[in-house]
CSV table of C-alpha atoms in Angstrom, one decimal:
chain,number,residue,atom,x,y,z
A,1,ALA,CA,96.1,88.0,109.5
A,2,ALA,CA,93.0,89.0,111.4
A,3,ALA,CA,94.4,92.4,112.2
A,4,LEU,CA,95.2,93.0,108.5
A,5,VAL,CA,91.8,92.0,107.4
A,6,ASN,CA,90.0,93.9,110.1
A,7,TYR,CA,91.9,97.1,109.1
A,8,ALA,CA,91.0,96.5,105.5
A,9,HIS,CA,87.3,96.1,106.4
A,10,SER,CA,87.5,99.3,108.5
A,11,GLN,CA,88.7,101.2,105.3
A,12,SER,CA,86.1,99.5,103.1
A,13,TRP,CA,88.9,98.0,101.0
A,14,GLU,CA,88.5,95.0,98.7
A,15,VAL,CA,89.0,91.7,100.7
A,16,ARG,CA,89.0,88.5,98.6
A,17,THR,CA,87.6,85.3,100.2
A,18,GLY,CA,87.9,81.7,99.4
A,19,LYS,CA,90.5,79.0,98.9
A,20,ARG,CA,93.6,80.2,96.9
A,21,ARG,CA,92.4,83.8,96.7
A,22,TYR,CA,95.3,85.7,98.1
A,23,ASN,CA,95.2,89.2,99.6
A,24,VAL,CA,98.5,91.2,99.4
A,25,PHE,CA,99.5,93.6,102.3
A,26,TYR,CA,102.5,95.7,103.0
A,27,VAL,CA,103.0,97.0,106.5
A,28,GLN,CA,105.3,100.0,107.0
A,29,GLY,CA,107.5,99.9,110.1
A,30,MET,CA,106.9,96.2,111.1
A,31,PHE,CA,109.0,93.2,110.8
A,32,PRO,CA,107.5,89.9,109.5
A,33,SER,CA,107.3,88.6,113.1
A,34,GLY,CA,104.8,91.4,113.9
A,35,ILE,CA,107.2,93.4,115.9
A,36,ARG,CA,107.0,97.2,115.2
A,37,ASN,CA,110.1,99.2,114.5
A,38,ASN,CA,111.1,102.9,114.0
A,39,ASN,CA,111.1,102.6,110.2
A,40,THR,CA,114.6,103.8,109.7
A,41,PRO,CA,115.3,104.9,106.1
A,42,ASN,CA,117.2,102.5,103.7
A,43,LYS,CA,116.5,99.4,105.7
A,44,PHE,CA,114.2,96.4,104.9
A,45,ASN,CA,112.1,97.1,108.0
A,46,ASP,CA,108.6,96.8,106.4
A,47,SER,CA,106.8,93.5,105.7
A,48,ARG,CA,105.0,91.9,102.8
A,49,PHE,CA,102.2,89.6,103.8
A,50,LEU,CA,99.8,87.2,101.9
A,51,VAL,CA,96.5,86.4,103.6
A,52,GLU,CA,93.9,83.8,102.6
A,53,ILE,CA,90.4,83.9,104.1
A,54,ASN,CA,88.7,80.5,104.0
A,55,PRO,CA,86.6,81.1,106.0
A,56,ILE,CA,88.9,82.7,108.7
A,57,PRO,CA,92.0,84.8,107.9
A,58,LYS,CA,95.2,82.8,107.6
A,59,LEU,CA,98.7,84.2,107.1
A,60,VAL,CA,100.1,82.3,104.1
A,61,GLY,CA,103.4,84.1,103.9
A,62,ALA,CA,105.4,86.9,105.6
A,63,TRP,CA,108.6,88.4,104.2
A,64,GLU,CA,111.0,91.3,104.8
A,65,ALA,CA,110.3,94.2,102.6
A,66,SER,CA,110.6,97.9,101.9
A,67,ILE,CA,108.0,100.2,100.4
A,68,GLU,CA,110.3,103.2,100.5
A,69,PRO,CA,113.0,104.2,98.0
A,70,GLY,CA,116.6,103.4,99.1
A,71,ASN,CA,119.4,106.0,99.7
A,72,HIS,CA,120.6,105.8,96.1
A,73,TYR,CA,117.4,107.1,94.6
A,74,THR,CA,116.6,109.4,97.5
A,75,LYS,CA,119.9,111.2,96.9
A,76,GLN,CA,119.8,110.9,93.1
A,77,PRO,CA,116.1,110.8,92.3
A,78,MET,CA,114.9,109.8,88.8
A,79,ASN,CA,112.5,112.7,88.8
A,80,VAL,CA,113.3,116.4,89.5
A,81,LEU,CA,110.4,116.4,92.1
A,82,GLY,CA,112.2,113.8,94.1
A,83,ALA,CA,112.0,110.1,94.9
A,84,ALA,CA,108.6,108.4,94.8
A,85,GLN,CA,106.8,106.5,97.4
A,86,ILE,CA,103.3,104.9,97.3
A,87,LYS,CA,100.9,106.7,99.6
A,88,VAL,CA,100.3,104.9,102.9
A,89,PRO,CA,97.7,104.0,103.9
A,90,GLY,CA,95.9,103.0,100.8
A,91,GLN,CA,94.8,100.1,98.6
A,92,TYR,CA,95.3,100.0,94.9
A,93,ARG,CA,94.1,97.5,92.2
A,94,ALA,CA,97.1,98.0,89.9
A,95,TRP,CA,99.3,95.0,89.4
A,96,ARG,CA,99.5,92.0,87.0
A,97,ILE,CA,101.9,89.1,87.0
A,98,GLY,CA,104.5,89.6,84.3
A,99,LYS,CA,108.1,90.6,83.6
A,100,HIS,CA,109.1,94.2,83.0
A,101,LYS,CA,112.7,95.3,82.4
A,102,ARG,CA,113.8,92.4,84.7
A,103,ARG,CA,114.3,88.7,84.3
A,104,GLU,CA,112.3,87.6,87.4
A,105,ILE,CA,108.5,87.2,87.5
A,106,GLU,CA,107.0,90.1,89.4
A,107,LEU,CA,103.9,92.1,89.9
A,108,VAL,CA,104.0,94.8,87.2
A,109,GLN,CA,102.1,98.1,87.8
A,110,VAL,CA,99.4,98.5,85.1
A,111,ALA,CA,97.1,101.1,86.7
A,112,PRO,CA,97.7,104.5,88.5
A,113,VAL,CA,98.4,104.7,92.3
A,114,HIS,CA,98.7,107.7,94.6
A,115,ILE,CA,102.3,108.5,95.2
A,116,ILE,CA,104.2,111.2,97.1
A,117,ARG,CA,107.5,112.6,96.0
A,118,ASP,CA,109.8,114.1,98.6
A,119,PHE,CA,111.1,117.5,97.6
A,120,ASN,CA,114.6,117.2,96.0
A,121,ARG,CA,116.6,119.8,97.9
A,122,ASN,CA,119.0,120.2,94.9
A,123,SER,CA,116.2,121.3,92.6
A,124,LYS,CA,114.6,124.7,92.2
A,125,ILE,CA,111.0,123.5,92.5
A,126,ASP,CA,108.8,124.9,95.2
A,127,LYS,CA,109.3,123.4,98.6
A,128,GLY,CA,106.9,120.7,99.9
A,129,ASP,CA,105.9,117.2,99.1
A,130,LYS,CA,104.5,116.6,95.6
A,131,LYS,CA,101.5,114.3,95.2
A,132,GLU,CA,100.4,112.6,92.0
A,133,TYR,CA,98.2,109.8,90.7
A,134,SER,CA,100.1,107.9,88.0
A,135,ILE,CA,101.8,104.8,86.6
A,136,ILE,CA,105.5,105.1,87.6
A,137,GLY,CA,106.7,101.5,87.1
A,138,ALA,CA,106.2,100.7,90.8
A,139,ASN,CA,106.6,97.0,90.3
A,140,GLN,CA,106.7,94.5,93.1
A,141,HIS,CA,110.0,92.6,92.8
A,142,SER,CA,112.9,91.3,94.9
A,143,GLY,CA,115.6,93.3,96.5
A,144,SER,CA,118.2,90.8,95.2
A,145,ASP,CA,119.3,89.7,98.7
A,146,GLN,CA,120.8,93.2,99.5
A,147,LYS,CA,121.3,94.0,103.2
A,148,PHE,CA,120.2,97.6,102.7
A,149,VAL,CA,117.7,99.0,100.2
A,150,ASP,CA,120.1,101.4,98.5
A,151,ASN,CA,119.5,100.9,94.7
A,152,ALA,CA,117.0,98.0,95.0
A,153,SER,CA,114.0,100.4,95.0
A,154,ALA,CA,113.3,103.8,93.4
A,155,GLY,CA,109.8,103.6,94.9
A,156,CYS,CA,108.8,100.0,94.2
A,157,PRO,CA,107.5,97.7,96.9
A,158,VAL,CA,110.2,95.1,97.2
A,159,GLY,CA,110.7,91.9,99.1
A,160,ARG,CA,114.3,91.7,100.4
A,161,THR,CA,115.3,88.2,99.3
A,162,ILE,CA,115.1,86.4,95.9
A,163,LYS,CA,113.9,83.2,97.5
A,164,GLY,CA,111.2,85.0,99.5
A,165,HIS,CA,110.1,86.8,96.3
A,166,GLN,CA,109.9,83.6,94.4
A,167,GLU,CA,107.7,82.1,97.2
A,168,PHE,CA,105.4,85.1,97.1
A,169,MET,CA,105.0,84.9,93.3
A,170,SER,CA,104.5,81.1,93.3
A,171,TYR,CA,101.4,81.6,95.6
A,172,LEU,CA,100.0,84.3,93.3
A,173,GLN,CA,100.5,82.2,90.2
A,174,LYS,CA,98.3,79.6,91.9
A,175,ASP,CA,95.6,82.1,92.8
A,176,VAL,CA,92.3,80.9,91.4
A,177,ASP,CA,91.4,84.2,89.7
A,178,PHE,CA,94.8,84.3,88.0
A,179,GLN,CA,94.5,80.7,87.0
A,180,SER,CA,91.2,81.5,85.2
A,181,ASN,CA,92.4,84.8,83.7
A,182,ASN,CA,96.1,85.5,83.3
A,183,ASN,CA,95.4,89.2,82.9
A,184,PHE,CA,93.9,89.3,86.4
A,185,VAL,CA,94.7,92.6,88.2
A,186,PHE,CA,95.8,92.1,91.9
A,187,SER,CA,95.0,94.7,94.6
A,188,THR,CA,97.7,95.6,97.2
A,189,ALA,CA,97.1,97.2,100.5
A,190,PHE,CA,99.6,99.5,102.3
A,191,ILE,CA,99.2,100.0,106.0
A,192,LYS,CA,101.2,101.8,108.8
A,193,ALA,CA,102.1,99.5,111.7
A,194,LYS,CA,100.7,101.9,114.2
A,195,ASN,CA,97.3,101.5,112.7
A,196,LEU,CA,97.0,97.8,113.4
A,197,ASN,CA,95.4,96.4,116.5
A,198,PHE,CA,96.6,93.0,117.7
């Protein structure tokens, strides 16, 4: 928790403090245990963390996740420019609690984020990664207990299990700022494991 918060401070990112004010972090290439990995494509080898600072950083939850699109959408992208991924590192204030095209409660993207699209080799667009700042429906939902990412994400940050996602959302629904304003917009930070010191 301290490593996540220290990195956020080093980037001048928003860090919320106080009881039941939860900070959302995703770490690319790290298991929830804190062990780094080689970030192999199509695997749930990223982590979703919730941190509360009251007054010291405390890890409230840690779950398996993926912030990259799975093989299905990498090979068959929804956009001619290729599959989308939220730019890492970065922090974006862009999500509200709600439902969107799904039955489960999730964090719905309501503001633009920086994304990168890998060039689709089957298209005739110029070579090279494409960057944009937009709303693409990058909602934070569950990976429906799938073993591999596959079709669970087209660029959405997803927690692997349904149960873990429900735990994540139950904390956020108890967040004091959400409790006082159900249109509260949550920030989410995305970090590469190699940038953390612990």
